[in-house]
Tab-separated table of C-alpha atoms in Angstrom:
chain	number	residue	atom	x	y	z
A	1	UNK	CA	23.643	-10.935	-19.096
A	2	UNK	CA	23.501	-13.887	-21.600
A	3	UNK	CA	20.045	-14.366	-22.872
A	4	UNK	CA	18.610	-17.650	-21.723
A	5	UNK	CA	17.260	-20.095	-24.243
A	6	UNK	CA	14.730	-22.022	-22.048
A	7	UNK	CA	14.072	-20.350	-18.683
A	8	UNK	CA	11.490	-17.511	-18.597
A	9	UNK	CA	10.604	-15.319	-15.548
A	10	UNK	CA	9.298	-18.309	-13.721
A	11	UNK	CA	11.016	-21.384	-14.916
A	12	UNK	CA	10.114	-23.200	-18.086
A	13	UNK	CA	6.550	-23.331	-19.389
A	14	UNK	CA	4.682	-24.172	-22.558
A	15	UNK	CA	2.119	-26.400	-24.285
A	16	UNK	CA	2.464	-30.059	-23.600
A	17	UNK	CA	4.011	-31.834	-26.530
A	18	UNK	CA	5.191	-28.571	-28.182
A	19	UNK	CA	8.527	-26.823	-27.798
A	20	UNK	CA	10.514	-28.228	-24.883
A	21	UNK	CA	7.504	-29.331	-22.802
A	22	UNK	CA	7.905	-32.970	-23.870
A	23	UNK	CA	9.231	-36.150	-22.067
A	24	UNK	CA	12.480	-36.260	-23.920
A	25	UNK	CA	13.492	-32.720	-22.979
A	26	UNK	CA	12.270	-32.979	-19.409
A	27	UNK	CA	14.332	-36.232	-19.009
A	28	UNK	CA	17.466	-34.391	-20.071
A	29	UNK	CA	16.504	-31.329	-17.949
A	30	UNK	CA	16.288	-33.459	-14.799
A	31	UNK	CA	19.688	-34.875	-15.723
A	32	UNK	CA	21.186	-31.460	-16.289
A	33	UNK	CA	19.774	-30.144	-12.947
A	34	UNK	CA	21.284	-33.102	-11.256
A	35	UNK	CA	24.623	-32.517	-12.824
A	36	UNK	CA	24.635	-28.858	-11.715
A	37	UNK	CA	23.657	-29.691	-8.171
A	38	UNK	CA	25.798	-32.747	-7.392
A	39	UNK	CA	29.300	-31.338	-8.057
A	40	UNK	CA	30.549	-34.907	-7.244
A	41	UNK	CA	28.512	-35.199	-4.039
A	42	UNK	CA	25.339	-37.331	-3.199
A	43	UNK	CA	22.391	-34.978	-3.285
A	44	UNK	CA	18.534	-35.118	-2.843
A	45	UNK	CA	15.741	-33.321	-4.686
A	46	UNK	CA	12.048	-32.996	-4.077
A	47	UNK	CA	9.460	-33.238	-6.771
A	48	UNK	CA	5.999	-31.938	-6.423
A	49	UNK	CA	3.267	-31.207	-9.041
A	50	UNK	CA	-0.135	-29.724	-9.423
A	51	UNK	CA	-3.157	-31.885	-10.688
A	52	UNK	CA	-2.615	-31.725	-14.533
A	53	UNK	CA	-2.795	-35.236	-16.181
A	54	UNK	CA	0.615	-34.425	-17.769
A	55	UNK	CA	2.181	-34.274	-14.409
A	56	UNK	CA	2.480	-37.931	-14.047
A	57	UNK	CA	4.474	-38.184	-17.366
A	58	UNK	CA	6.877	-35.292	-16.369
A	59	UNK	CA	7.296	-36.549	-12.869
A	60	UNK	CA	8.544	-39.912	-14.336
A	61	UNK	CA	10.862	-38.103	-16.855
A	62	UNK	CA	12.386	-35.850	-14.145
A	63	UNK	CA	12.897	-38.818	-11.794
A	64	UNK	CA	14.708	-40.825	-14.599
A	65	UNK	CA	16.961	-37.809	-15.465
A	66	UNK	CA	17.883	-37.045	-11.843
A	67	UNK	CA	18.587	-40.704	-11.088
A	68	UNK	CA	20.909	-40.905	-14.194
A	69	UNK	CA	22.855	-37.998	-12.636
A	70	UNK	CA	23.166	-39.778	-9.331
A	71	UNK	CA	20.627	-37.694	-7.402
A	72	UNK	CA	18.118	-39.232	-4.886
A	73	UNK	CA	14.458	-38.137	-5.496
A	74	UNK	CA	11.743	-37.538	-2.912
A	75	UNK	CA	8.230	-37.608	-4.481
A	76	UNK	CA	5.599	-35.333	-2.820
A	77	UNK	CA	2.722	-35.870	-5.158
A	78	UNK	CA	0.183	-33.031	-5.792
A	79	UNK	CA	1.384	-30.214	-3.549
A	80	UNK	CA	1.082	-26.341	-3.738
A	81	UNK	CA	4.168	-24.690	-5.230
A	82	UNK	CA	4.874	-22.928	-1.931
A	83	UNK	CA	4.778	-26.161	-0.111
A	84	UNK	CA	7.623	-27.440	-2.141
A	85	UNK	CA	9.609	-24.339	-1.296
A	86	UNK	CA	8.883	-24.882	2.391
A	87	UNK	CA	9.649	-28.613	2.420
A	88	UNK	CA	12.882	-28.210	0.490
A	89	UNK	CA	14.145	-26.095	3.386
A	90	UNK	CA	12.817	-28.360	6.207
A	91	UNK	CA	13.874	-31.558	4.610
A	92	UNK	CA	17.396	-30.229	3.882
A	93	UNK	CA	17.016	-31.056	0.122
A	94	UNK	CA	19.452	-29.627	-2.443
A	95	UNK	CA	16.635	-28.312	-4.482
A	96	UNK	CA	12.862	-28.541	-5.054
A	97	UNK	CA	11.148	-29.082	-8.461
A	98	UNK	CA	7.588	-28.094	-9.189
A	99	UNK	CA	5.690	-29.513	-12.219
A	100	UNK	CA	3.007	-26.792	-12.840
A	101	UNK	CA	1.790	-24.162	-15.220
A	102	UNK	CA	0.278	-22.213	-12.465
A	103	UNK	CA	-2.850	-20.423	-13.797
A	104	UNK	CA	-2.655	-21.758	-17.308
A	105	UNK	CA	-5.059	-24.275	-18.859
A	106	UNK	CA	-4.562	-28.015	-18.291
A	107	UNK	CA	-2.940	-28.478	-21.719
A	108	UNK	CA	0.091	-26.488	-20.633
A	109	UNK	CA	2.694	-27.467	-18.150
A	110	UNK	CA	5.998	-26.322	-16.892
A	111	UNK	CA	8.886	-26.771	-14.430
A	112	UNK	CA	9.831	-24.411	-11.502
A	113	UNK	CA	12.823	-24.817	-9.322
A	114	UNK	CA	13.620	-23.721	-5.773
A	115	UNK	CA	17.157	-23.593	-4.211
A	116	UNK	CA	17.922	-25.323	-0.930
A	117	UNK	CA	16.804	-22.173	0.840
A	118	UNK	CA	13.346	-22.432	-0.628
A	119	UNK	CA	14.051	-19.562	-3.175
A	120	UNK	CA	13.736	-19.306	-6.872
A	121	UNK	CA	17.047	-20.257	-8.521
A	122	UNK	CA	19.261	-17.399	-9.473
A	123	UNK	CA	20.153	-16.674	-13.074
A	124	UNK	CA	23.615	-17.983	-12.592
A	125	UNK	CA	22.239	-21.515	-11.729
A	126	UNK	CA	19.717	-21.422	-14.616
A	127	UNK	CA	22.548	-20.541	-17.011
A	128	UNK	CA	24.580	-23.428	-15.735
A	129	UNK	CA	21.712	-25.812	-16.256
A	130	UNK	CA	21.293	-24.561	-19.753
A	131	UNK	CA	25.044	-25.136	-20.413
A	132	UNK	CA	24.620	-28.776	-19.377
A	133	UNK	CA	21.638	-29.267	-21.610
A	134	UNK	CA	23.844	-28.531	-24.576
A	135	UNK	CA	25.983	-31.632	-23.667
A	136	UNK	CA	25.470	-35.218	-24.499
A	137	UNK	CA	23.594	-36.965	-21.661
A	138	UNK	CA	25.582	-39.580	-19.682
A	139	UNK	CA	24.482	-41.919	-17.012
A	140	UNK	CA	26.557	-42.492	-13.774
A	141	UNK	CA	27.616	-46.072	-13.060
A	142	UNK	CA	24.876	-48.311	-11.607
A	143	UNK	CA	26.135	-48.167	-8.127
A	144	UNK	CA	25.748	-44.383	-8.046
A	145	UNK	CA	22.221	-44.089	-9.595
A	146	UNK	CA	19.738	-42.031	-7.599
A	147	UNK	CA	16.888	-43.719	-5.769
A	148	UNK	CA	13.367	-42.524	-5.339
A	149	UNK	CA	11.075	-42.564	-2.222
A	150	UNK	CA	7.738	-40.957	-1.588
A	151	UNK	CA	7.142	-38.562	1.305
A	152	UNK	CA	3.631	-39.656	2.502
A	153	UNK	CA	3.289	-37.072	5.326
A	154	UNK	CA	4.013	-33.932	3.135
A	155	UNK	CA	0.420	-32.599	3.263
A	156	UNK	CA	0.334	-32.754	7.070
A	157	UNK	CA	3.693	-31.049	7.418
A	158	UNK	CA	2.633	-28.119	5.273
A	159	UNK	CA	-0.752	-27.758	6.887
A	160	UNK	CA	0.886	-27.290	10.179
A	161	UNK	CA	3.336	-24.823	8.746
A	162	UNK	CA	0.549	-22.583	7.251
A	163	UNK	CA	-1.174	-22.539	10.640
A	164	UNK	CA	1.982	-21.485	12.432
A	165	UNK	CA	2.218	-18.355	10.248
A	166	UNK	CA	-0.475	-16.600	12.264
A	167	UNK	CA	-0.541	-16.223	16.103
A	168	UNK	CA	-1.691	-19.268	18.130
A	169	UNK	CA	-4.376	-17.162	19.766
A	170	UNK	CA	-6.086	-16.371	16.438
A	171	UNK	CA	-9.264	-18.247	15.988
A	172	UNK	CA	-11.468	-18.262	12.961
A	173	UNK	CA	-14.573	-19.462	14.790
A	174	UNK	CA	-17.723	-17.669	13.672
A	175	UNK	CA	-16.316	-16.988	10.208
A	176	UNK	CA	-18.030	-18.521	7.080
A	177	UNK	CA	-15.452	-19.024	4.283
A	178	UNK	CA	-16.079	-20.251	0.758
A	179	UNK	CA	-12.849	-21.760	-0.708
A	180	UNK	CA	-12.246	-22.102	-4.464
A	181	UNK	CA	-9.270	-24.452	-4.924
A	182	UNK	CA	-9.283	-24.243	-8.734
A	183	UNK	CA	-9.329	-28.022	-8.965
A	184	UNK	CA	-5.612	-27.583	-8.371
A	185	UNK	CA	-2.857	-28.302	-5.846
A	186	UNK	CA	-4.546	-26.786	-2.831
A	187	UNK	CA	-7.632	-29.062	-3.037
A	188	UNK	CA	-6.511	-31.484	0.013
A	189	UNK	CA	-4.623	-28.724	1.893
A	190	UNK	CA	-6.622	-25.480	2.134
A	191	UNK	CA	-9.981	-26.890	3.397
A	192	UNK	CA	-7.998	-28.562	6.321
A	193	UNK	CA	-6.047	-25.439	7.235
A	194	UNK	CA	-9.149	-23.286	7.496
A	195	UNK	CA	-11.246	-25.862	9.196
A	196	UNK	CA	-8.752	-26.607	11.801
A	197	UNK	CA	-8.479	-23.051	12.748
A	198	UNK	CA	-12.201	-22.978	13.347
A	199	UNK	CA	-13.820	-21.514	10.419
A	200	UNK	CA	-16.937	-22.860	8.782
A	201	UNK	CA	-15.731	-23.852	5.272
A	202	UNK	CA	-17.635	-24.585	1.975
A	203	UNK	CA	-15.375	-25.759	-0.696
A	204	UNK	CA	-15.613	-25.307	-4.447
A	205	UNK	CA	-13.588	-26.661	-7.452
A	206	UNK	CA	-11.908	-29.243	-5.111
A	207	UNK	CA	-12.307	-32.446	-7.292
A	208	UNK	CA	-9.454	-32.439	-9.765
A	209	UNK	CA	-9.563	-34.964	-12.600
A	210	UNK	CA	-6.378	-33.968	-14.461
A	211	UNK	CA	-8.212	-31.813	-17.061
A	212	UNK	CA	-10.344	-29.218	-15.045
A	213	UNK	CA	-7.630	-27.349	-13.320
A	214	UNK	CA	-8.380	-23.499	-13.561
A	215	UNK	CA	-11.409	-24.291	-15.754
A	216	UNK	CA	-13.947	-21.565	-15.027
A	217	UNK	CA	-12.774	-21.473	-11.403
A	218	UNK	CA	-9.888	-20.268	-9.234
A	219	UNK	CA	-8.255	-16.865	-9.017
A	220	UNK	CA	-8.628	-16.130	-12.715
A	221	UNK	CA	-12.271	-16.939	-12.786
A	222	UNK	CA	-13.958	-15.828	-9.539
A	223	UNK	CA	-17.453	-15.401	-10.978
A	224	UNK	CA	-19.009	-18.596	-9.446
A	225	UNK	CA	-17.237	-17.846	-6.100
A	226	UNK	CA	-18.816	-14.334	-6.042
A	227	UNK	CA	-22.196	-15.827	-6.484
A	228	UNK	CA	-21.881	-18.498	-3.804
A	229	UNK	CA	-20.443	-16.117	-1.223
A	230	UNK	CA	-23.643	-13.970	-1.562
A	231	UNK	CA	-25.940	-16.835	-1.799
A	232	UNK	CA	-24.402	-18.468	1.305
A	233	UNK	CA	-24.145	-15.157	3.169
A	234	UNK	CA	-20.615	-15.898	3.783
A	235	UNK	CA	-18.026	-13.518	5.412
A	236	UNK	CA	-15.680	-13.852	2.416
A	237	UNK	CA	-14.491	-16.083	-0.447
A	238	UNK	CA	-11.019	-17.265	-1.167
A	239	UNK	CA	-9.795	-18.329	-4.584
A	240	UNK	CA	-6.414	-19.884	-5.363
A	241	UNK	CA	-4.775	-20.584	-8.738
A	242	UNK	CA	-3.851	-24.028	-9.904
A	243	UNK	CA	-0.568	-24.193	-8.035
A	244	UNK	CA	-1.629	-22.289	-4.950
A	245	UNK	CA	0.960	-19.379	-5.046
A	246	UNK	CA	-1.745	-16.803	-5.904
A	247	UNK	CA	-4.939	-15.704	-4.086
A	248	UNK	CA	-7.811	-13.509	-4.837
A	249	UNK	CA	-10.554	-12.593	-2.227
A	250	UNK	CA	-14.253	-11.896	-2.462
A	251	UNK	CA	-15.869	-9.814	0.101
A	252	UNK	CA	-19.356	-10.473	1.754
A	253	UNK	CA	-21.091	-8.372	-0.980
A	254	UNK	CA	-19.470	-10.461	-3.731
A	255	UNK	CA	-16.870	-7.982	-4.816
A	256	UNK	CA	-13.409	-9.226	-5.843
A	257	UNK	CA	-10.480	-8.069	-3.781
A	258	UNK	CA	-7.365	-8.352	-5.903
A	259	UNK	CA	-3.742	-8.487	-4.966
A	260	UNK	CA	-3.332	-4.720	-4.808
A	261	UNK	CA	-6.090	-4.425	-2.191
A	262	UNK	CA	-4.591	-7.470	-0.258
A	263	UNK	CA	-1.210	-5.608	-0.162
A	264	UNK	CA	-2.904	-2.608	1.056
A	265	UNK	CA	-4.830	-4.377	3.790
A	266	UNK	CA	-1.768	-6.351	5.079
A	267	UNK	CA	0.424	-3.209	4.915
A	268	UNK	CA	-2.032	-1.292	6.938
A	269	UNK	CA	-2.183	-3.968	9.478
A	270	UNK	CA	1.482	-4.178	9.826
A	271	UNK	CA	1.765	-0.422	9.871
A	272	UNK	CA	-0.470	-0.241	12.970
A	273	UNK	CA	1.834	-2.546	14.821
A	274	UNK	CA	5.075	-0.848	13.649
A	275	UNK	CA	6.161	-3.817	11.549
A	276	UNK	CA	6.303	-2.223	8.055
A	277	UNK	CA	9.395	-0.962	6.297
A	278	UNK	CA	7.950	-0.359	2.802
A	279	UNK	CA	6.014	-2.160	0.017
A	280	UNK	CA	7.026	-3.386	-3.431
A	281	UNK	CA	4.396	-3.573	-6.221
A	282	UNK	CA	5.022	-3.861	-9.934
A	283	UNK	CA	4.444	-1.650	-12.959
A	284	UNK	CA	0.986	-3.246	-13.132
A	285	UNK	CA	-0.002	-2.186	-9.563
A	286	UNK	CA	-2.999	0.285	-9.606
A	287	UNK	CA	-2.084	3.846	-9.256
A	288	UNK	CA	-4.695	4.044	-6.527
A	289	UNK	CA	-2.495	1.726	-4.377
A	290	UNK	CA	0.381	4.009	-4.886
A	291	UNK	CA	-1.662	7.079	-3.893
A	292	UNK	CA	-3.161	5.209	-0.877
A	293	UNK	CA	0.354	4.430	0.398
A	294	UNK	CA	1.442	8.042	-0.062
A	295	UNK	CA	-1.380	9.218	2.091
A	296	UNK	CA	-0.307	6.713	4.729
A	297	UNK	CA	3.334	7.751	4.562
A	298	UNK	CA	4.446	4.254	3.329
A	299	UNK	CA	7.252	4.053	0.887
A	300	UNK	CA	6.248	2.201	-2.306
A	301	UNK	CA	8.356	1.119	-5.321
A	302	UNK	CA	7.478	-0.644	-8.454
A	303	UNK	CA	9.362	-3.575	-9.906
A	304	UNK	CA	9.077	-5.335	-13.280
A	305	UNK	CA	6.121	-7.923	-13.559
A	306	UNK	CA	7.093	-11.310	-12.074
A	307	UNK	CA	7.619	-12.485	-8.412
A	308	UNK	CA	11.376	-12.918	-9.277
A	309	UNK	CA	11.607	-9.009	-9.754
A	310	UNK	CA	9.450	-8.262	-6.666
A	311	UNK	CA	11.638	-10.546	-4.529
A	312	UNK	CA	14.790	-8.881	-5.926
A	313	UNK	CA	13.385	-5.391	-5.002
A	314	UNK	CA	12.453	-6.608	-1.616
A	315	UNK	CA	15.947	-8.018	-0.890
A	316	UNK	CA	17.646	-4.919	-2.103
A	317	UNK	CA	15.852	-2.849	0.550
A	318	UNK	CA	15.527	-5.537	3.228
A	319	UNK	CA	11.733	-5.246	3.131
A	320	UNK	CA	9.177	-8.138	3.564
A	321	UNK	CA	6.016	-7.280	1.856
A	322	UNK	CA	5.382	-7.074	-1.894
A	323	UNK	CA	3.252	-8.449	-4.565
A	324	UNK	CA	1.164	-8.175	-7.750
A	325	UNK	CA	-2.437	-7.291	-8.557
A	326	UNK	CA	-2.867	-10.972	-9.785
A	327	UNK	CA	-2.683	-12.162	-6.218
A	328	UNK	CA	0.877	-13.205	-6.088
A	329	UNK	CA	1.795	-11.595	-2.655
A	330	UNK	CA	5.032	-12.344	-0.817
A	331	UNK	CA	5.384	-12.078	2.929
A	332	UNK	CA	9.036	-12.673	3.493
A	333	UNK	CA	8.714	-12.612	7.220
A	334	UNK	CA	6.433	-15.695	6.988
A	335	UNK	CA	7.867	-17.747	4.081
A	336	UNK	CA	10.256	-17.478	1.183
A	337	UNK	CA	7.996	-17.269	-1.735
A	338	UNK	CA	4.431	-16.317	-2.630
A	339	UNK	CA	1.875	-18.426	-0.875
A	340	UNK	CA	-1.885	-18.075	-1.345
A	341	UNK	CA	-2.855	-19.853	1.879
A	342	UNK	CA	-0.385	-18.092	4.075
A	343	UNK	CA	-1.446	-14.709	2.536
A	344	UNK	CA	-5.098	-15.440	3.075
A	345	UNK	CA	-4.330	-16.163	6.757
A	346	UNK	CA	-2.689	-12.952	7.182
A	347	UNK	CA	-5.745	-11.216	6.002
A	348	UNK	CA	-7.933	-13.268	8.296
A	349	UNK	CA	-5.797	-12.508	11.208
A	350	UNK	CA	-6.108	-8.844	10.432
A	351	UNK	CA	-9.815	-9.212	10.285
A	352	UNK	CA	-9.992	-10.926	13.719
A	353	UNK	CA	-7.655	-8.533	15.409
A	354	UNK	CA	-9.634	-5.481	14.070
A	355	UNK	CA	-13.094	-7.109	14.381
A	356	UNK	CA	-13.718	-5.696	10.952
A	357	UNK	CA	-15.028	-7.290	7.763
A	358	UNK	CA	-12.853	-7.690	4.626
A	359	UNK	CA	-14.977	-4.941	2.982
A	360	UNK	CA	-14.301	-2.410	5.640
A	361	UNK	CA	-10.606	-3.113	5.715
A	362	UNK	CA	-10.078	-2.282	2.083
A	363	UNK	CA	-12.371	0.802	2.010
A	364	UNK	CA	-9.436	3.234	2.374
A	365	UNK	CA	-7.992	2.259	-1.045
A	366	UNK	CA	-9.402	4.091	-4.032
A	367	UNK	CA	-8.713	2.205	-7.335
A	368	UNK	CA	-8.475	3.770	-10.766
A	369	UNK	CA	-10.341	1.912	-13.558
A	370	UNK	CA	-7.800	-0.383	-15.238
A	371	UNK	CA	-8.368	-2.344	-18.384
A	372	UNK	CA	-6.182	-5.028	-19.830
A	373	UNK	CA	-6.354	-6.921	-23.029
A	374	UNK	CA	-4.199	-9.796	-23.983
A	375	UNK	CA	-3.134	-10.045	-27.675
A	376	UNK	CA	-1.698	-13.246	-29.000
A	377	UNK	CA	1.794	-12.618	-30.491
A	378	UNK	CA	4.555	-14.961	-31.328
A	379	UNK	CA	7.271	-12.362	-30.946
A	380	UNK	CA	5.908	-9.746	-28.577
A	381	UNK	CA	9.212	-7.790	-28.064
A	382	UNK	CA	9.529	-7.229	-31.965
A	383	UNK	CA	5.827	-6.159	-32.052
A	384	UNK	CA	6.294	-3.704	-29.274
A	385	UNK	CA	9.350	-2.140	-31.031
A	386	UNK	CA	7.474	-1.729	-34.386
A	387	UNK	CA	7.043	1.992	-35.329
A	388	UNK	CA	3.150	1.595	-35.697
A	389	UNK	CA	2.870	0.300	-32.079
A	390	UNK	CA	5.149	2.991	-30.721
A	391	UNK	CA	3.258	5.766	-32.478
A	392	UNK	CA	-0.145	4.456	-31.214
A	393	UNK	CA	1.219	4.305	-27.743
A	394	UNK	CA	2.742	7.803	-27.876
A	395	UNK	CA	-0.804	9.230	-29.087
A	396	UNK	CA	-2.718	7.463	-26.277
A	397	UNK	CA	-0.238	8.782	-23.678
A	398	UNK	CA	-0.551	12.347	-24.926
A	399	UNK	CA	-4.418	12.117	-24.922
A	400	UNK	CA	-4.263	10.840	-21.297
A	401	UNK	CA	-2.083	13.905	-20.402
A	402	UNK	CA	-1.014	12.528	-16.950
A	403	UNK	CA	-4.648	11.572	-16.020
A	404	UNK	CA	-3.674	8.048	-16.344
A	405	UNK	CA	-0.932	5.508	-17.662
A	406	UNK	CA	-0.467	2.945	-20.418
A	407	UNK	CA	1.619	-0.121	-20.270
A	408	UNK	CA	2.400	-2.546	-23.152
A	409	UNK	CA	4.566	-5.545	-22.265
A	410	UNK	CA	5.426	-9.065	-23.421
A	411	UNK	CA	4.054	-11.705	-20.986
A	412	UNK	CA	6.685	-13.823	-19.416
A	413	UNK	CA	4.443	-16.895	-19.119
A	414	UNK	CA	2.291	-16.898	-22.240
A	415	UNK	CA	2.705	-15.958	-25.978
A	416	UNK	CA	0.787	-12.720	-25.596
A	417	UNK	CA	1.298	-9.058	-25.476
A	418	UNK	CA	-0.441	-7.398	-22.486
A	419	UNK	CA	-2.196	-4.054	-23.229
A	420	UNK	CA	-3.074	-2.165	-20.174
A	421	UNK	CA	-4.584	1.313	-19.763
A	422	UNK	CA	-5.443	3.047	-16.414
A	423	UNK	CA	-7.281	6.370	-15.874
A	424	UNK	CA	-10.174	8.016	-14.109
A	425	UNK	CA	-12.585	7.608	-16.858
A	426	UNK	CA	-13.732	3.960	-17.366
A	427	UNK	CA	-15.108	4.583	-20.801
A	428	UNK	CA	-11.947	6.217	-22.043
A	429	UNK	CA	-9.750	3.512	-20.451
A	430	UNK	CA	-11.611	0.794	-22.411
A	431	UNK	CA	-11.663	2.780	-25.598
A	432	UNK	CA	-7.807	3.397	-25.537
A	433	UNK	CA	-7.118	-0.126	-24.477
A	434	UNK	CA	-9.224	-1.408	-27.429
A	435	UNK	CA	-7.493	0.934	-29.915
A	436	UNK	CA	-4.130	-0.049	-28.919
A	437	UNK	CA	-4.944	-3.813	-28.821
A	438	UNK	CA	-6.109	-3.508	-32.381
A	439	UNK	CA	-2.895	-1.857	-33.445
A	440	UNK	CA	-0.855	-4.545	-31.689
A	441	UNK	CA	-2.964	-7.361	-33.259
A	442	UNK	CA	-2.738	-5.847	-36.700
A	443	UNK	CA	1.043	-5.350	-36.447
A	444	UNK	CA	1.540	-8.892	-35.192
A	445	UNK	CA	-0.380	-10.091	-38.192
A	446	UNK	CA	1.753	-8.043	-40.608
A	447	UNK	CA	4.931	-9.480	-39.066
A	448	UNK	CA	3.896	-13.197	-38.925
């Protein structure tokens, strides 16, 4: 496979104004996408975004580029990433484009793409787009320029879809839920979904200003949510990331329930009704999850980190449930991509069916202590291949002696190397992770 210049594991992402995340490149990217999609025919593309201030700028740039290629544009405004996937399918668009950097800080942004089926683009299409980017930009004749329209009822369409993913007899009456919308794309969607299903809802981080997305809130910072859940004696808390494709839960005691535990809970619920084939996790999935599935007789496989690889593994096996500890969980029998709201609804449906609390439903899964440290590196792959790092890794693995595991990997979304150690002894896990992180950091400094 030819190495791609721009596309990572989840579209194109980076700091605004640096590298390719600038108006000039995004303009040409829109044009290149339009060229690949049109193939001489009139097409339409949807554009949605999260709440970052730079979204306005990149929305305009994409719109201009697509129009120059002769593509019509439907603007959705701020919407969760999975909403764009859903609306791309239902509105019969040729593609959906999301302007978002997911869980990153507001000064980052990125572009994600969905095919007409509401699925992430294949590598062949991404490569075709990159080939177009190497060509001079040309504008179609004026009579063929694309037109832009705004879809005003997009939020309502998506809210109804989310509600439809659980049985119509499921009611959330009597449940008190705290929602953390990360000042992101779910701020005007999620509260309506859960309220309309009967829950008492208290909403946090639902006043985006363009700069506060993911700032000390959301799935990557659940500390405030944990406190509020306990203070309000709520049944649970739900935290989304900035673009709404991830979800982390908090139980009634204020304890975080991560993506691994969410996978376990949904799998157990499906197993009880005979609707589970197997589960896909990643190399980062907790060893306790694997052991728990083994005890239940559920087949479990690990994919590389990234929803793209989880999806590939699911399709290879014709399974429907997979995900990551980060809270990116995929229910392919409900939708085509990771969807935080839809996943939270599956958990709530399991709670109402069993008449059990979130805390009770995840009790059966024992987790190994796991510690991860992110080390800034400009060329993570080169650092990981360095003899110093390889020697340090080998030493820690031998000291763990099959009582845990180590994973060093380059992030697909940030310029960092992720150092993860997992084992039965918390103190040793932290010690080994710190030692490895220091070696990675020192090696990166030598190579820069």
